Tab-separated table of C-alpha atoms and ligand atoms in Angstrom:
chain	number	residue	atom	x	y	z
A	1	ALA	CA	40.595	54.734	21.200
A	2	ALA	CA	39.175	57.909	22.623
A	3	VAL	CA	35.487	58.596	22.689
A	4	GLU	CA	34.465	61.798	21.025
A	5	MET	CA	31.163	62.785	22.553
A	6	GLY	CA	29.622	61.882	25.864
A	7	SER	CA	30.958	58.919	27.746
A	8	HIS	CA	27.606	57.482	28.761
A	9	VAL	CA	25.745	54.778	26.937
A	10	LEU	CA	22.075	54.645	27.903
A	11	LEU	CA	20.273	51.341	27.608
A	12	MET	CA	16.578	52.122	27.914
A	13	GLY	CA	13.246	50.461	27.348
A	14	ALA	CA	10.140	49.226	29.119
A	15	SER	CA	10.380	46.803	32.000
A	16	GLY	CA	10.647	43.286	30.606
A	17	SER	CA	11.833	44.379	27.177
A	18	GLY	CA	15.087	42.486	27.683
A	19	LYS	CA	17.680	45.063	28.788
A	20	THR	CA	19.114	43.063	31.668
A	21	SER	CA	19.354	39.855	29.606
A	22	MET	CA	21.084	41.781	26.890
A	23	ARG	CA	23.552	43.343	29.228
A	24	SER	CA	24.438	40.093	30.923
A	25	LEU	CA	24.866	38.355	27.573
A	26	ILE	CA	27.092	41.027	26.085
A	27	PHE	CA	29.049	41.989	29.178
A	28	SER	CA	29.430	38.637	30.880
A	29	ASN	CA	29.270	35.027	29.817
A	30	ASN	CA	25.723	34.182	30.800
A	31	PRO	CA	24.065	31.860	28.316
A	32	ALA	CA	20.635	32.922	27.072
A	33	SER	CA	18.922	30.161	29.048
A	34	LEU	CA	19.976	31.789	32.312
A	35	THR	CA	18.295	35.121	31.664
A	36	ALA	CA	14.830	33.904	32.621
A	37	ARG	CA	16.097	33.759	36.199
A	38	LEU	CA	17.030	37.421	36.317
A	39	GLY	CA	14.815	39.423	38.630
A	40	ALA	CA	13.320	42.757	37.723
A	41	THR	CA	15.777	45.600	37.809
A	42	ILE	CA	15.269	47.705	40.890
A	43	ASP	CA	18.534	49.225	41.960
A	44	VAL	CA	19.567	51.814	39.430
A	45	GLU	CA	22.958	52.349	41.008
A	46	GLN	CA	23.980	48.785	40.238
A	47	ASN	CA	23.571	49.214	36.529
A	48	HIS	CA	26.971	50.538	35.696
A	49	VAL	CA	29.336	48.666	33.428
A	50	ARG	CA	32.564	50.101	32.116
A	51	PHE	CA	33.864	49.228	28.663
A	52	LEU	CA	36.269	50.581	26.074
A	53	GLY	CA	38.088	52.169	28.965
A	54	ASP	CA	36.074	55.320	29.450
A	55	LEU	CA	32.560	54.357	28.489
A	56	ILE	CA	29.943	53.750	31.136
A	57	LEU	CA	26.849	51.760	30.317
A	58	ASN	CA	23.750	52.805	32.226
A	59	LEU	CA	20.550	50.835	32.300
A	60	TRP	CA	17.256	52.676	32.687
A	61	ASP	CA	13.718	51.418	32.790
A	62	CYS	CA	11.018	53.348	31.035
A	63	GLY	CA	7.796	51.643	31.929
A	64	GLY	CA	4.254	52.523	32.896
A	65	GLN	CA	3.924	50.658	36.168
A	66	ASP	CA	7.391	51.392	37.405
A	67	SER	CA	6.556	54.483	39.379
A	68	PHE	CA	9.925	54.455	41.103
A	69	MET	CA	11.715	54.632	37.774
A	70	ASP	CA	9.112	57.061	36.551
A	71	THR	CA	9.880	59.607	39.237
A	72	TYR	CA	13.570	58.896	38.979
A	73	LEU	CA	13.505	59.563	35.264
A	74	SER	CA	11.700	62.861	35.647
A	75	THR	CA	13.608	64.199	38.660
A	76	GLN	CA	17.056	63.076	37.536
A	77	ARG	CA	16.574	63.992	33.900
A	78	ALA	CA	19.610	66.250	33.615
A	79	THR	CA	21.877	63.677	35.255
A	80	ILE	CA	20.672	60.848	33.062
A	81	PHE	CA	20.680	62.598	29.714
A	82	GLN	CA	23.838	64.661	30.008
A	83	GLN	CA	27.113	63.491	28.461
A	84	VAL	CA	25.419	60.749	26.517
A	85	GLY	CA	27.281	59.374	23.507
A	86	VAL	CA	24.718	56.753	22.585
A	87	MET	CA	21.167	55.899	23.518
A	88	ILE	CA	20.034	52.345	22.862
A	89	TYR	CA	16.289	51.937	23.222
A	90	VAL	CA	14.852	48.418	23.428
A	91	PHE	CA	11.326	47.552	22.238
A	92	ASP	CA	9.770	44.175	22.913
A	93	VAL	CA	8.479	43.148	19.487
A	94	GLU	CA	5.517	41.442	21.185
A	95	SER	CA	4.682	44.383	23.454
A	96	ARG	CA	0.968	44.845	24.010
A	97	GLU	CA	1.505	48.465	24.984
A	98	MET	CA	3.268	49.799	21.937
A	99	ASN	CA	1.583	53.194	22.140
A	100	LYS	CA	2.754	53.627	25.683
A	101	ASP	CA	6.247	52.390	24.766
A	102	LEU	CA	6.389	54.950	21.969
A	103	GLU	CA	5.200	57.710	24.275
A	104	TYR	CA	8.077	56.992	26.686
A	105	TYR	CA	10.493	56.739	23.829
A	106	ARG	CA	9.467	60.132	22.461
A	107	ASP	CA	9.895	61.661	25.919
A	108	CYS	CA	13.376	60.196	26.280
A	109	LEU	CA	14.318	61.246	22.774
A	110	GLY	CA	13.211	64.792	23.536
A	111	TRP	CA	15.338	64.945	26.698
A	112	LEU	CA	18.276	63.385	24.906
A	113	ARG	CA	18.059	65.983	22.141
A	114	HIS	CA	17.989	68.686	24.778
A	115	TYR	CA	20.878	67.532	26.965
A	116	SER	CA	23.041	65.601	24.466
A	117	PRO	CA	22.116	66.775	20.977
A	118	GLU	CA	25.069	64.944	19.408
A	119	ALA	CA	24.193	61.521	20.786
A	120	ALA	CA	23.617	58.637	18.376
A	121	VAL	CA	20.342	56.725	18.657
A	122	PHE	CA	19.939	52.975	18.160
A	123	LEU	CA	16.617	51.194	18.385
A	124	LEU	CA	16.399	47.467	18.960
A	125	VAL	CA	13.278	45.574	17.982
A	126	HIS	CA	13.979	42.799	20.435
A	127	LYS	CA	12.803	39.191	20.956
A	128	MET	CA	12.549	38.681	17.199
A	129	ASP	CA	12.697	34.917	17.845
A	130	LEU	CA	9.077	35.125	19.058
A	131	VAL	CA	7.853	36.417	15.701
A	132	ARG	CA	6.454	33.896	13.260
A	133	GLU	CA	8.159	33.584	9.872
A	134	PRO	CA	8.504	35.509	7.659
A	135	ARG	CA	10.033	37.880	10.190
A	136	GLN	CA	11.214	40.534	7.771
A	137	HIS	CA	7.687	41.841	7.247
A	138	THR	CA	7.061	42.367	10.973
A	139	PHE	CA	10.459	43.989	11.335
A	140	GLU	CA	9.864	46.441	8.485
A	141	LYS	CA	6.503	47.401	9.945
A	142	LYS	CA	8.015	48.054	13.379
A	143	LYS	CA	10.881	49.948	11.835
A	144	GLN	CA	8.501	52.258	10.027
A	145	GLU	CA	6.550	52.826	13.223
A	146	LEU	CA	9.758	53.743	15.045
A	147	GLN	CA	10.931	56.023	12.268
A	148	ASP	CA	7.619	57.851	12.396
A	149	ALA	CA	7.949	58.268	16.166
A	150	SER	CA	11.487	59.618	15.836
A	151	GLY	CA	10.608	62.576	13.644
A	152	ASP	CA	13.694	63.910	11.919
A	153	THR	CA	16.109	62.334	14.388
A	154	GLU	CA	18.639	60.112	12.688
A	155	MET	CA	18.591	56.616	14.141
A	156	THR	CA	19.416	53.024	13.301
A	157	VAL	CA	17.047	50.117	13.865
A	158	PHE	CA	18.154	46.508	14.442
A	159	GLY	CA	16.067	43.371	14.881
A	160	THR	CA	17.593	41.374	17.746
A	161	SER	CA	17.224	38.235	19.821
A	162	ILE	CA	19.317	36.778	22.603
A	163	TYR	CA	18.957	33.360	20.965
A	164	ASP	CA	21.005	34.055	17.847
A	165	GLU	CA	23.908	36.201	16.675
A	166	SER	CA	21.713	39.210	15.823
A	167	LEU	CA	22.258	40.774	19.243
A	168	TYR	CA	26.027	40.479	19.007
A	169	ARG	CA	25.929	41.975	15.512
A	170	ALA	CA	23.820	44.932	16.562
A	171	TRP	CA	26.095	45.656	19.529
A	172	SER	CA	29.233	45.336	17.385
A	173	ASN	CA	27.749	47.920	15.051
A	174	ILE	CA	26.991	50.195	17.967
A	175	VAL	CA	30.463	49.853	19.464
A	176	HIS	CA	31.985	50.443	16.039
A	177	THR	CA	30.279	53.839	15.807
A	178	LEU	CA	31.722	54.783	19.194
A	179	ILE	CA	35.245	54.579	17.787
A	180	PRO	CA	35.919	57.912	16.103
A	181	ASN	CA	38.846	56.609	14.036
A	182	ALA	CA	37.338	53.272	13.037
A	183	SER	CA	38.049	53.602	9.321
A	184	ILE	CA	41.703	54.470	9.974
A	185	LEU	CA	41.912	51.451	12.254
A	186	SER	CA	40.567	49.222	9.470
A	187	LYS	CA	43.132	50.619	7.074
A	188	HIS	CA	45.985	49.890	9.461
A	189	LEU	CA	44.663	46.400	10.137
A	190	THR	CA	44.582	45.794	6.389
A	191	THR	CA	48.178	46.966	5.991
A	192	PHE	CA	49.256	44.856	8.945
A	193	GLY	CA	47.393	41.837	7.570
A	194	ALA	CA	49.065	42.206	4.194
A	195	ALA	CA	52.479	42.457	5.861
A	196	CYS	CA	52.085	39.071	7.531
A	197	SER	CA	50.117	37.385	4.729
A	198	ALA	CA	47.110	37.098	6.973
A	199	THR	CA	43.683	36.201	5.683
A	200	GLU	CA	42.081	38.552	8.163
A	201	VAL	CA	42.940	40.706	11.161
A	202	ILE	CA	40.249	41.476	13.713
A	203	LEU	CA	40.211	43.917	16.591
A	204	PHE	CA	37.999	42.988	19.552
A	205	GLU	CA	36.872	45.068	22.512
A	206	LYS	CA	38.447	43.559	25.607
A	207	THR	CA	35.494	43.328	28.005
A	208	THR	CA	32.810	42.221	25.583
A	209	PHE	CA	34.747	40.717	22.690
A	210	LEU	CA	32.602	42.728	20.330
A	211	VAL	CA	34.238	43.445	16.980
A	212	ILE	CA	35.612	46.985	16.792
A	213	ALA	CA	37.228	46.818	13.370
A	214	THR	CA	38.506	44.290	10.839
A	215	SER	CA	40.917	44.337	7.953
A	216	SER	CA	39.160	44.297	4.627
A	217	SER	CA	39.588	40.648	3.754
A	218	GLY	CA	40.282	39.249	0.317
A	219	SER	CA	36.788	37.930	-0.120
A	220	GLU	CA	35.130	41.221	0.751
A	221	SER	CA	37.204	43.465	-1.478
A	222	PRO	CA	38.433	41.539	-4.496
A	223	SER	CA	40.597	44.435	-5.663
A	224	SER	CA	42.968	43.971	-2.732
A	225	SER	CA	43.023	40.193	-2.826
A	226	SER	CA	46.448	40.139	-4.453
A	227	ASP	CA	47.889	41.674	-1.275
A	228	PHE	CA	46.755	38.637	0.626
A	229	GLY	CA	47.922	35.944	-1.689
A	230	ASP	CA	45.202	33.744	-3.037
A	231	THR	CA	42.541	34.158	-0.371
A	232	SER	CA	39.730	34.226	-2.888
A	233	SER	CA	39.399	30.458	-2.589
A	234	ILE	CA	39.032	30.602	1.206
A	235	GLN	CA	35.451	30.441	2.395
A	236	LEU	CA	34.966	32.731	5.382
A	237	ASP	CA	32.039	31.831	7.609
A	238	GLY	CA	29.495	34.640	7.913
A	239	LYS	CA	29.147	34.000	11.632
A	240	ARG	CA	32.864	33.750	12.390
A	241	TYR	CA	33.043	36.836	14.634
A	242	GLU	CA	30.120	35.788	16.803
A	243	ARG	CA	31.481	32.257	17.145
A	244	THR	CA	34.989	33.440	17.938
A	245	SER	CA	33.688	35.806	20.562
A	246	GLU	CA	31.609	33.058	22.139
A	247	LEU	CA	34.545	30.626	22.171
A	248	ILE	CA	36.996	33.119	23.622
A	249	LYS	CA	34.540	34.167	26.315
A	250	ALA	CA	34.003	30.527	27.255
A	251	PHE	CA	37.752	29.924	27.302
A	252	LYS	CA	38.320	33.035	29.431
A	253	HIS	CA	35.661	31.738	31.781
A	254	SER	CA	37.415	28.359	32.063
A	255	CYS	CA	40.706	30.112	32.733
A	256	SER	CA	39.185	32.106	35.563
A	257	ARG	CA	37.731	28.909	37.073
A	258	VAL	CA	41.216	27.457	37.411
A	259	ARG	CA	42.495	30.869	38.506
A	260	GLU	CA	44.632	31.361	35.449
A	261	ASP	CA	44.920	34.707	33.754
A	262	PHE	CA	43.883	34.777	30.156
A	263	ARG	CA	46.243	36.827	28.063
A	264	SER	CA	46.856	35.337	24.688
A	265	LEU	CA	46.003	32.352	22.599
A	266	GLU	CA	47.500	30.468	19.705
A	267	MET	CA	45.576	27.883	17.723
A	268	GLU	CA	46.833	25.643	14.977
A	269	LEU	CA	44.029	23.955	13.129
A	270	ASN	CA	44.116	21.862	9.996
A	271	ASP	CA	43.751	24.645	7.495
A	272	PHE	CA	44.586	27.781	9.402
A	273	THR	CA	46.427	29.317	12.323
A	274	ALA	CA	44.925	31.915	14.655
A	275	VAL	CA	46.671	33.996	17.250
A	276	LEU	CA	45.065	36.358	19.702
A	277	ASP	CA	46.829	38.794	21.960
A	278	GLU	CA	46.309	41.992	23.883
A	279	MET	CA	46.768	45.004	21.679
A	280	THR	CA	45.981	47.977	23.890
A	281	ARG	CA	44.443	48.411	27.303
A	282	ASN	CA	40.994	47.970	25.767
A	283	THR	CA	41.519	45.728	22.797
A	284	TYR	CA	42.597	42.309	21.597
A	285	VAL	CA	43.867	41.618	18.128
A	286	MET	CA	43.345	38.346	16.270
A	287	ILE	CA	45.304	37.301	13.208
A	288	ILE	CA	44.111	34.515	10.942
A	289	VAL	CA	46.540	32.909	8.520
A	290	HIS	CA	45.711	30.182	6.005
A	291	ASP	CA	49.106	30.092	4.313
A	292	PRO	CA	50.898	27.029	5.808
A	293	THR	CA	54.323	28.512	5.067
A	294	ILE	CA	53.693	31.432	7.410
A	295	GLY	CA	54.497	30.936	11.095
A	296	LEU	CA	52.839	33.122	13.694
A	297	PHE	CA	54.299	33.527	17.142
A	298	ILE	CA	53.188	35.376	20.162
A	299	PHE	CA	56.048	36.863	22.106
A	300	GLY	CA	55.128	36.947	25.744
A	301	PRO	CA	55.946	35.086	28.921
A	302	ARG	CA	52.556	33.584	29.572
A	303	SER	CA	50.992	32.684	26.284
A	304	GLN	CA	48.693	29.719	26.368
A	305	ARG	CA	49.026	27.282	23.558
A	306	LEU	CA	46.096	25.380	22.124
A	307	ALA	CA	47.634	23.247	19.423
A	308	ASN	CA	45.604	20.783	17.386
A	309	GLY	CA	42.901	20.561	20.015
A	310	GLN	CA	45.236	19.370	22.749
A	311	GLY	CA	44.722	22.454	24.876
B	401	GTP	P1	13.468	44.884	33.950
B	401	GTP	O1	14.573	44.163	34.651
B	401	GTP	O2	12.143	44.686	34.589
B	401	GTP	O3	13.784	46.292	33.692
B	401	GTP	O4	13.330	44.202	32.523
B	401	GTP	P2	14.429	44.063	31.423
B	401	GTP	O5	14.164	45.012	30.323
B	401	GTP	O6	15.782	44.109	32.017
B	401	GTP	O7	14.106	42.624	30.837
B	401	GTP	P3	14.806	41.240	31.225
B	401	GTP	O8	16.180	41.220	30.689
B	401	GTP	O9	14.615	40.993	32.669
B	401	GTP	O10	13.958	40.226	30.331
B	401	GTP	C1	12.603	39.967	30.572
B	401	GTP	C2	12.240	38.586	30.025
B	401	GTP	O11	12.405	38.554	28.619
B	401	GTP	C3	13.135	37.454	30.560
B	401	GTP	O12	12.300	36.358	30.882
B	401	GTP	C4	14.048	37.101	29.401
B	401	GTP	O13	14.433	35.743	29.389
B	401	GTP	C5	13.173	37.442	28.214
B	401	GTP	N1	13.964	37.795	27.024
B	401	GTP	C6	14.993	38.674	26.931
B	401	GTP	N2	15.471	38.725	25.683
B	401	GTP	C7	14.739	37.866	24.939
B	401	GTP	C8	14.752	37.459	23.547
B	401	GTP	O14	15.538	37.896	22.707
B	401	GTP	N3	13.808	36.550	23.172
B	401	GTP	C9	12.907	36.019	24.048
B	401	GTP	N4	12.030	35.120	23.574
B	401	GTP	N5	12.879	36.359	25.348
B	401	GTP	C10	13.766	37.276	25.798
């Protein structure tokens, strides 16, 4: 999948807002409990992660006390804000310096508009787990505040936390928008799924295991359910993508510990079969089948088999 606009993804926000934790959770396998041990981000040059082949994720601090970052941001403006496809700006929901945070955000937004007018903007109201219930009210208030600060710039706001699936969801949404032909992909996945009587077909990004696209499953679009056989009776878990991603990442991690390459996976459980394999250089495809009369096979020399929990 080619990337249309700039190839840089900026991850910005005040010091301590949670950028580093977020990055390590999405781009490696660090559990949330480990993030408290991360030191403050100092070396800007280290904050490069590549994903989806050509995309480069850059982490930038925008904070009052961080004079080093402050000067860096103002002297390297053109470098930072050019060729940006997406800016993700993180706000600590509990921040005691919201006015200052907003001031920095408006500055960054202005530079972004100047150097990369086409870039998409995503705002994360982060650490939502710290907010007392009901959380929706606090979120709506913050969202309004952020919309006001953004003027007529189009942007999307997500409430996130590293302690639940909200972060993974927000990032999946972001990655999805980076794929210019996402809707065509979904259509092809749906056709492919119908051809092999699959309940669902999911395309994951290879580095992060974020969801790029899915087939429209029987339960989500009843009109097409006949293509899938009787899938209307199958209950699909609302958190299935997050859980799958977590499991695969953990399994990949185990494979690397025993110095085995992870390439593909086949699982036969009581009521369904799942196979996962490399699709392109940057993606994995997963096929879920509930129909017991359908056999799924991965053709490849080194597929790992996890049958009935024996693996
Ligand atoms: P700098 O490295 O200084 O730029 O900060 P940063 O934006 O990278 O923040 P960092 O990831 O270092 O997180 C700061 C603190 O916030 C850490 O102690 C994290 O454990 C904590 N934190 C990050 N995300 C969350 C979250 O969703 N909820 C809660 N409660 N704490 C979080």
